[in-house]
Amino acid sequence: MKKEEILEKARKENKNKDYVTLEQSYKGTTYAAIAMVLLAFVYFTFEIMTGKGMNYELYSLVCLYNAVLNGWLAIKVKESRKLRIASVIIWGTLTIMLILEYFKVI
């Protein structure tokens, strides 16, 4: 096979996706998730220290986002699948706990 034929076949298989862009998008999503967790931790700590109580709905959304993101990546990306599944279990459990606590407070 010629180089051009191989490239054309690869483009058809990959549906003309640019893997550099996909990788950067993946990294950006991961950094966004980490930033969300860190900011939620700051809010959580501030609320506890000032006695304002907890904002359960905000934290449940942050946990749900991370559970869904890691679940999707566990399905689609073969690398570090066990770690992602463990992460889904942890984030999913936290999401459920926070939702239940939110409705208990209302």
mmCIF file of C-alpha atoms in Angstrom:
data_model
loop_
_atom_site.group_PDB
_atom_site.id
_atom_site.type_symbol
_atom_site.label_atom_id
_atom_site.label_comp_id
_atom_site.label_asym_id
_atom_site.label_seq_id
_atom_site.Cartn_x
_atom_site.Cartn_y
_atom_site.Cartn_z
ATOM 1 C CA MET A 1 0.000 0.000 0.000
ATOM 2 C CA LYS A 2 1.117 3.495 -0.715
ATOM 3 C CA LYS A 3 1.324 6.191 1.904
ATOM 4 C CA GLU A 4 -1.603 8.094 0.383
ATOM 5 C CA GLU A 5 -3.804 5.002 0.427
ATOM 6 C CA ILE A 6 -3.005 4.376 4.088
ATOM 7 C CA LEU A 7 -3.769 7.989 4.987
ATOM 8 C CA GLU A 8 -7.061 7.909 3.060
ATOM 9 C CA LYS A 9 -8.104 4.680 4.772
ATOM 10 C CA ALA A 10 -7.221 6.104 8.194
ATOM 11 C CA ARG A 11 -9.247 9.260 7.476
ATOM 12 C CA LYS A 12 -12.280 7.206 6.519
ATOM 13 C CA GLU A 13 -11.986 5.075 9.662
ATOM 14 C CA ASN A 14 -11.546 8.128 11.890
ATOM 15 C CA LYS A 15 -14.258 10.171 10.132
ATOM 16 C CA ASN A 16 -11.827 13.049 9.498
ATOM 17 C CA LYS A 17 -11.341 13.762 13.215
ATOM 18 C CA ASP A 18 -8.260 15.632 14.245
ATOM 19 C CA TYR A 19 -6.746 13.705 17.136
ATOM 20 C CA VAL A 20 -4.722 16.661 18.369
ATOM 21 C CA THR A 21 -7.940 18.644 18.808
ATOM 22 C CA LEU A 22 -9.671 15.703 20.477
ATOM 23 C CA GLU A 23 -6.774 15.218 22.884
ATOM 24 C CA GLN A 24 -6.714 18.907 23.779
ATOM 25 C CA SER A 25 -10.476 18.847 24.310
ATOM 26 C CA TYR A 26 -10.092 15.823 26.584
ATOM 27 C CA LYS A 27 -7.365 17.544 28.588
ATOM 28 C CA GLY A 28 -9.417 20.726 28.822
ATOM 29 C CA THR A 29 -12.401 18.798 30.143
ATOM 30 C CA THR A 30 -10.226 17.080 32.712
ATOM 31 C CA TYR A 31 -8.726 20.373 33.900
ATOM 32 C CA ALA A 32 -12.204 21.899 34.087
ATOM 33 C CA ALA A 33 -13.378 19.025 36.273
ATOM 34 C CA ILE A 34 -10.364 19.432 38.570
ATOM 35 C CA ALA A 35 -10.993 23.185 38.806
ATOM 36 C CA MET A 36 -14.654 22.542 39.688
ATOM 37 C CA VAL A 37 -13.674 20.151 42.454
ATOM 38 C CA LEU A 38 -11.110 22.553 43.894
ATOM 39 C CA LEU A 39 -13.511 25.506 43.862
ATOM 40 C CA ALA A 40 -16.262 23.382 45.395
ATOM 41 C CA PHE A 41 -13.808 22.376 48.133
ATOM 42 C CA VAL A 42 -13.024 26.046 48.830
ATOM 43 C CA TYR A 43 -16.749 26.856 49.038
ATOM 44 C CA PHE A 44 -17.386 23.820 51.196
ATOM 45 C CA THR A 45 -14.602 24.748 53.623
ATOM 46 C CA PHE A 46 -15.736 28.378 53.774
ATOM 47 C CA GLU A 47 -19.344 27.405 54.460
ATOM 48 C CA ILE A 48 -18.360 25.048 57.251
ATOM 49 C CA MET A 49 -15.936 27.520 58.849
ATOM 50 C CA THR A 50 -18.417 30.430 58.763
ATOM 51 C CA GLY A 51 -21.338 28.334 59.990
ATOM 52 C CA LYS A 52 -23.469 29.000 56.916
ATOM 53 C CA GLY A 53 -24.281 25.332 56.423
ATOM 54 C CA MET A 54 -23.764 23.359 53.244
ATOM 55 C CA ASN A 55 -24.920 24.076 49.713
ATOM 56 C CA TYR A 56 -25.943 20.493 48.933
ATOM 57 C CA GLU A 57 -27.321 21.210 45.481
ATOM 58 C CA LEU A 58 -24.056 22.765 44.264
ATOM 59 C CA TYR A 59 -21.945 19.892 45.535
ATOM 60 C CA SER A 60 -24.332 17.293 44.128
ATOM 61 C CA LEU A 61 -23.972 18.925 40.697
ATOM 62 C CA VAL A 62 -20.175 18.917 40.928
ATOM 63 C CA CYS A 63 -20.172 15.267 41.971
ATOM 64 C CA LEU A 64 -22.644 14.302 39.249
ATOM 65 C CA TYR A 65 -20.520 16.039 36.606
ATOM 66 C CA ASN A 66 -17.439 14.103 37.674
ATOM 67 C CA ALA A 67 -19.329 10.803 37.902
ATOM 68 C CA VAL A 68 -20.725 11.185 34.380
ATOM 69 C CA LEU A 69 -17.410 12.382 32.925
ATOM 70 C CA ASN A 70 -15.447 9.492 34.408
ATOM 71 C CA GLY A 71 -18.176 7.015 33.493
ATOM 72 C CA TRP A 72 -18.114 8.106 29.880
ATOM 73 C CA LEU A 73 -14.318 7.939 29.770
ATOM 74 C CA ALA A 74 -14.336 4.503 31.437
ATOM 75 C CA ILE A 75 -16.561 3.262 28.627
ATOM 76 C CA LYS A 76 -14.726 4.956 25.756
ATOM 77 C CA VAL A 77 -11.056 5.023 26.849
ATOM 78 C CA LYS A 78 -9.319 1.755 27.650
ATOM 79 C CA GLU A 79 -6.427 3.305 29.547
ATOM 80 C CA SER A 80 -6.824 3.506 33.345
ATOM 81 C CA ARG A 81 -10.319 1.997 33.159
ATOM 82 C CA LYS A 82 -10.186 0.515 36.681
ATOM 83 C CA LEU A 83 -9.256 3.875 38.185
ATOM 84 C CA ARG A 84 -12.094 5.573 36.325
ATOM 85 C CA ILE A 85 -14.614 2.962 37.461
ATOM 86 C CA ALA A 86 -13.475 3.468 41.055
ATOM 87 C CA SER A 87 -13.853 7.211 40.533
ATOM 88 C CA VAL A 88 -17.386 6.736 39.174
ATOM 89 C CA ILE A 89 -18.332 4.713 42.234
ATOM 90 C CA ILE A 90 -16.949 7.351 44.606
ATOM 91 C CA TRP A 91 -18.438 10.358 42.770
ATOM 92 C CA GLY A 92 -21.745 8.551 42.241
ATOM 93 C CA THR A 93 -22.002 7.666 45.925
ATOM 94 C CA LEU A 94 -21.254 11.254 46.912
ATOM 95 C CA THR A 95 -23.879 12.500 44.447
ATOM 96 C CA ILE A 96 -26.547 10.237 45.914
ATOM 97 C CA MET A 97 -25.594 11.159 49.486
ATOM 98 C CA LEU A 98 -25.740 14.882 48.748
ATOM 99 C CA ILE A 99 -29.075 14.627 46.936
ATOM 100 C CA LEU A 100 -30.574 12.688 49.840
ATOM 101 C CA GLU A 101 -29.177 15.208 52.322
ATOM 102 C CA TYR A 102 -30.560 18.089 50.260
ATOM 103 C CA PHE A 103 -34.080 16.698 50.361
ATOM 104 C CA LYS A 104 -33.746 15.918 54.045
ATOM 105 C CA VAL A 105 -32.877 19.572 54.769
ATOM 106 C CA ILE A 106 -35.822 21.040 52.829
#
